[in-house]
Coordinates of N, CA and C in Angstrom, one line a residue:
X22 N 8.4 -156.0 86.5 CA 7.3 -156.3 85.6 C 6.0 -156.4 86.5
X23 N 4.8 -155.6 86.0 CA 4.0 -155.8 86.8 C 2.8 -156.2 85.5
X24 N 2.1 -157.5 86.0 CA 0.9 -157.9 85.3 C -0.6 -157.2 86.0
X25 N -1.1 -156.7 84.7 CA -2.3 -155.8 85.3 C -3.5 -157.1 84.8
X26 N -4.6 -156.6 85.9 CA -5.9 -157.4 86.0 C -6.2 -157.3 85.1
X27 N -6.9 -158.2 84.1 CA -8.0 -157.9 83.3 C -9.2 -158.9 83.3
X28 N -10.8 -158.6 83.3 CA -11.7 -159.9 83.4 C -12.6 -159.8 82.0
X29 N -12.7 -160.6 82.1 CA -13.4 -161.8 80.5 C -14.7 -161.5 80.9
X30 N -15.6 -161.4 79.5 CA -17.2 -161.9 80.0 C -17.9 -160.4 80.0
X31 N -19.3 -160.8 79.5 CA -20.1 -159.4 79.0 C -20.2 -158.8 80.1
X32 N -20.4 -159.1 81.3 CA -20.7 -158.5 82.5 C -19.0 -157.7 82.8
X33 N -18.2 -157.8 82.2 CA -17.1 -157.0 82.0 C -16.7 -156.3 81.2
X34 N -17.9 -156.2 79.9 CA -17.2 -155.8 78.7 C -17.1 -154.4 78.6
X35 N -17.2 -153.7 79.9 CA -16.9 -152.1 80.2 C -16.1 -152.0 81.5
X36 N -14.8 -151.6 82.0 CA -14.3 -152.0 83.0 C -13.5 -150.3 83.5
X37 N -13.3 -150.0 84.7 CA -12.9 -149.0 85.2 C -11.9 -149.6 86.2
X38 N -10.5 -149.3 86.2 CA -9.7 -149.8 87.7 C -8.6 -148.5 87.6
X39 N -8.1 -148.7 88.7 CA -7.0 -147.9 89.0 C -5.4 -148.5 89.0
X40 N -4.3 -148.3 88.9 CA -2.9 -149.3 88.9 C -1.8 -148.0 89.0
X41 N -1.4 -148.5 90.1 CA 0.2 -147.8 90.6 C 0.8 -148.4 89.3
X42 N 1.5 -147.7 88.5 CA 2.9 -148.3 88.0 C 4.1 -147.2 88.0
X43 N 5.0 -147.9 88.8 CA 6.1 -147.1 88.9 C 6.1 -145.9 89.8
X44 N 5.8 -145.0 89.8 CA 5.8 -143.1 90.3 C 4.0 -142.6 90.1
X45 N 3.4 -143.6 89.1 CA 1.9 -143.4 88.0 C 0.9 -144.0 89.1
X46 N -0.5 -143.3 89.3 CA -1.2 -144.2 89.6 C -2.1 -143.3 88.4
X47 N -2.8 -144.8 87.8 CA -3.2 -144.7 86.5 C -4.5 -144.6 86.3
X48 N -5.8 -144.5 85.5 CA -6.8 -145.1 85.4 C -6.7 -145.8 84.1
X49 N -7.5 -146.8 84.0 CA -7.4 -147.9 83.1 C -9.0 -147.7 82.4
X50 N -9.2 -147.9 81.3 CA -10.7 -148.0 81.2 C -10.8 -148.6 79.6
X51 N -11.3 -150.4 80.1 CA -11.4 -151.1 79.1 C -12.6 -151.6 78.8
X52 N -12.6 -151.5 77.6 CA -14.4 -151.7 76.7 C -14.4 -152.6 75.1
X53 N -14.9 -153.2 75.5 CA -15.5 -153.8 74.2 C -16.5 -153.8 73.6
X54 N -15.5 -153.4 71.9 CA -16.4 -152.7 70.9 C -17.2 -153.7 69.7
X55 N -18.4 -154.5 70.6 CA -18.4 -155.4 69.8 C -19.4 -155.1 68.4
X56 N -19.5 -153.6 67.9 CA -20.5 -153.3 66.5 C -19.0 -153.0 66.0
X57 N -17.9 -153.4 65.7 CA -17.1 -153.2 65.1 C -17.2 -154.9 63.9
X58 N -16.6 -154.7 62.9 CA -16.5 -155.5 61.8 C -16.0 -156.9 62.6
X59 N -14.8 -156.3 62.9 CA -13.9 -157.6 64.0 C -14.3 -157.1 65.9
X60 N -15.1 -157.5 66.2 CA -15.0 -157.2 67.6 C -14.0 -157.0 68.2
X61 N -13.5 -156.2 69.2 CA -12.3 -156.1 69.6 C -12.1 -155.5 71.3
X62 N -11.3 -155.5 71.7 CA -10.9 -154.6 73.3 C -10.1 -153.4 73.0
X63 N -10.7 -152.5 73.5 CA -9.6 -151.5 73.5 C -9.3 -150.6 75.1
X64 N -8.2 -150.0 74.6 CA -7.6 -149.9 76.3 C -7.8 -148.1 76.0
X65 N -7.7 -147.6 77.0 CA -7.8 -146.0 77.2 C -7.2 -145.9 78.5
X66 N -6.1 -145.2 79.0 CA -5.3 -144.2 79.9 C -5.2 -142.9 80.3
X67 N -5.8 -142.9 81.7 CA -5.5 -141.3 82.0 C -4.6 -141.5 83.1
X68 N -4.3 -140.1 83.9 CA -3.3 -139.9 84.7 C -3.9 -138.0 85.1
X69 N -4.7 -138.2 86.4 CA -4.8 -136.7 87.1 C -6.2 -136.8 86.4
X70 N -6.6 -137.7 85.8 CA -8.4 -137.1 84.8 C -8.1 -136.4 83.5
X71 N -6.3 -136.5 83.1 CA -6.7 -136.4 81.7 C -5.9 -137.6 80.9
X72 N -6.5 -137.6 79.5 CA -6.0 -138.5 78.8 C -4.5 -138.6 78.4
X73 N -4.1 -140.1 78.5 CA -2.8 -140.3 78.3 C -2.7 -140.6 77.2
X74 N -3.2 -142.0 76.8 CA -3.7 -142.6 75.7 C -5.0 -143.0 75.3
X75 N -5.4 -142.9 74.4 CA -7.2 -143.6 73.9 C -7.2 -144.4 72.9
X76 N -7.9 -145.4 72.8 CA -8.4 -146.0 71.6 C -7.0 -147.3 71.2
X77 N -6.4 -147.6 72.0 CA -5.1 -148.4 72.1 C -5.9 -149.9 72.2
X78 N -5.8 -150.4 71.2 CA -6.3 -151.7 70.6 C -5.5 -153.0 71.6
X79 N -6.5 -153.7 72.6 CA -5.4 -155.0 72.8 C -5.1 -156.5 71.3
X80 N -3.9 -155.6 71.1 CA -3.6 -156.9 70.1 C -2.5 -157.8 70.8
X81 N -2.8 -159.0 70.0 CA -1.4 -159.9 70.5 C -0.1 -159.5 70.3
X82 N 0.6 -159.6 71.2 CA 2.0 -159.0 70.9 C 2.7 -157.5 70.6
X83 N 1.4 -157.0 70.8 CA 1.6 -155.5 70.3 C 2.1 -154.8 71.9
X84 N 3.2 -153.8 71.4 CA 3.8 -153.3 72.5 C 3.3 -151.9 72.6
X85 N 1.9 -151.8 73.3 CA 1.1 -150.6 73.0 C 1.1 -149.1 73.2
X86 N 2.5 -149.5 73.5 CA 2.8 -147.7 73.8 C 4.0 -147.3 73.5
X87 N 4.1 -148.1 72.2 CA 4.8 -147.7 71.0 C 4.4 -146.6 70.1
X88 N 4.6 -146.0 69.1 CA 4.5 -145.1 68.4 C 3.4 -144.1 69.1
X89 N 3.3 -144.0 70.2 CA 2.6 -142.6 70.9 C 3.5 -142.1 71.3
X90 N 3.4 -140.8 71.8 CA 4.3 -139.7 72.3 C 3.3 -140.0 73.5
X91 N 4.0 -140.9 74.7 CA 3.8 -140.8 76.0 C 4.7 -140.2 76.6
X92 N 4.5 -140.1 77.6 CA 5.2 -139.4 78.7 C 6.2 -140.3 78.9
X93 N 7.2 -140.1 79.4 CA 8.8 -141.6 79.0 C 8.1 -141.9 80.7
X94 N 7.7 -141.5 81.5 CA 7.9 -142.3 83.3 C 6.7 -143.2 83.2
X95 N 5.8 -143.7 82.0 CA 4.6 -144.1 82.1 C 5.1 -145.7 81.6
X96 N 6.4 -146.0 81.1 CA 6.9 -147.4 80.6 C 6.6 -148.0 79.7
X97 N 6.4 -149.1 79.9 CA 6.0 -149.9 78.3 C 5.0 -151.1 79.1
X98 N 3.8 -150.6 77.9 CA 2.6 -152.2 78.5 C 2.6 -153.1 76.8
X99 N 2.8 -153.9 77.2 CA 2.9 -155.0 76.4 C 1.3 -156.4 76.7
X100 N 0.6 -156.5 75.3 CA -0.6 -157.4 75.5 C 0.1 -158.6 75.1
X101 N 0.8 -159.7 75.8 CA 0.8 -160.9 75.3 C 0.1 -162.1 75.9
X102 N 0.1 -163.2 74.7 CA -0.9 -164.3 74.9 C -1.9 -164.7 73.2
X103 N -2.7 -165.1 73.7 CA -4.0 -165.6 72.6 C -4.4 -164.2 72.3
X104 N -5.2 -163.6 71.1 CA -5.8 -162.7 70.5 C -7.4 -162.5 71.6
X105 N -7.4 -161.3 71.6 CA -8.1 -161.3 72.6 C -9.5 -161.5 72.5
X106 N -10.5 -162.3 73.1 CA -12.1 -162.4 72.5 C -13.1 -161.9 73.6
X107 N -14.1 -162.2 73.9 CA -14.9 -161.4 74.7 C -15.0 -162.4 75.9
X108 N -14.5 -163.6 76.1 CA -14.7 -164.6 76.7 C -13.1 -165.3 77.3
X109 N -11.7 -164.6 76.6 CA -10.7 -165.2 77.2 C -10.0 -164.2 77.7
X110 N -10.5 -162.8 77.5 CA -10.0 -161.3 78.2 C -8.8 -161.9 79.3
X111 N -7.9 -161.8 79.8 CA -7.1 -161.9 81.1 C -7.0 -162.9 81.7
X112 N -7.4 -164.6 80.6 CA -6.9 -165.6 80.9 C -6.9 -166.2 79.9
X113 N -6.5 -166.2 78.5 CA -4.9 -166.3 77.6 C -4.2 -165.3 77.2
X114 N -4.6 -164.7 78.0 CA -3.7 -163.4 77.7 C -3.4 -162.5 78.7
X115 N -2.5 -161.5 78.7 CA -2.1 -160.7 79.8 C -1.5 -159.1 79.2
X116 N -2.0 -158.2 80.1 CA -1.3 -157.2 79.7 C -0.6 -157.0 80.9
X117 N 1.0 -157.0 80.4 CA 2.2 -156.1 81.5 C 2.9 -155.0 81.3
X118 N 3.1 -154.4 82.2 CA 4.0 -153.3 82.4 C 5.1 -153.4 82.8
X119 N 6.2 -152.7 81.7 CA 7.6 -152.6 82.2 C 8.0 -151.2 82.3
X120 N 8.9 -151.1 83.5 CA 9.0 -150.0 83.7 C 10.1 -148.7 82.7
X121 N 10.2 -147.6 82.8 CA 10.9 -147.0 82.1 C 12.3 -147.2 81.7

């Protein structure tokens, strides 16, 4: 299990990082969409510069790489903790990766 960084706070509410998981070195690219009805975080994944997954909502408890047709070596990231807000991003909550 590997827990991935995430930081809180408007000076992060657009974020670019990189993360080995497993065989994967990934890009990550999380943004917050706050002209949405419910403000919210959403996660986006590539691998080589193209898209893995997009538009993958951090909800609580949600195991986010569920019902996509991902690639099976990319694993399972799981968001758990508190619902996520613009101010507790990656400390009541966590997103981890389990491997394949």
């Amino acid at each position: 299990m590997i827990e991935i960084t995430l930081k809180a706070g408007s000076a992060n509410a657009h974020q670019r990082f990189t993360q080995r998981l497993g065989d994967n070195l990934l890009e990550f690219r999380v943004n917050y969409l706050a002209y949405q009805e419910v403000p919210l975080w959403v996660l986006d994944i590539y691998r080589d510069g193209a898209p893995v997954a997009l538009g993958l909502g951090l909800n609580s408890g949600a195991v986010m790489t569920e019902g996509y047709n991902l690639p099976d070596d990319i694993g399972r990231l799981i968001f758990v903790g508190a619902e996520a807000t613009l101010d507790n991003l990656g400390k009541d909550n966590h997103l981890v990766w389990l491997p394949a």
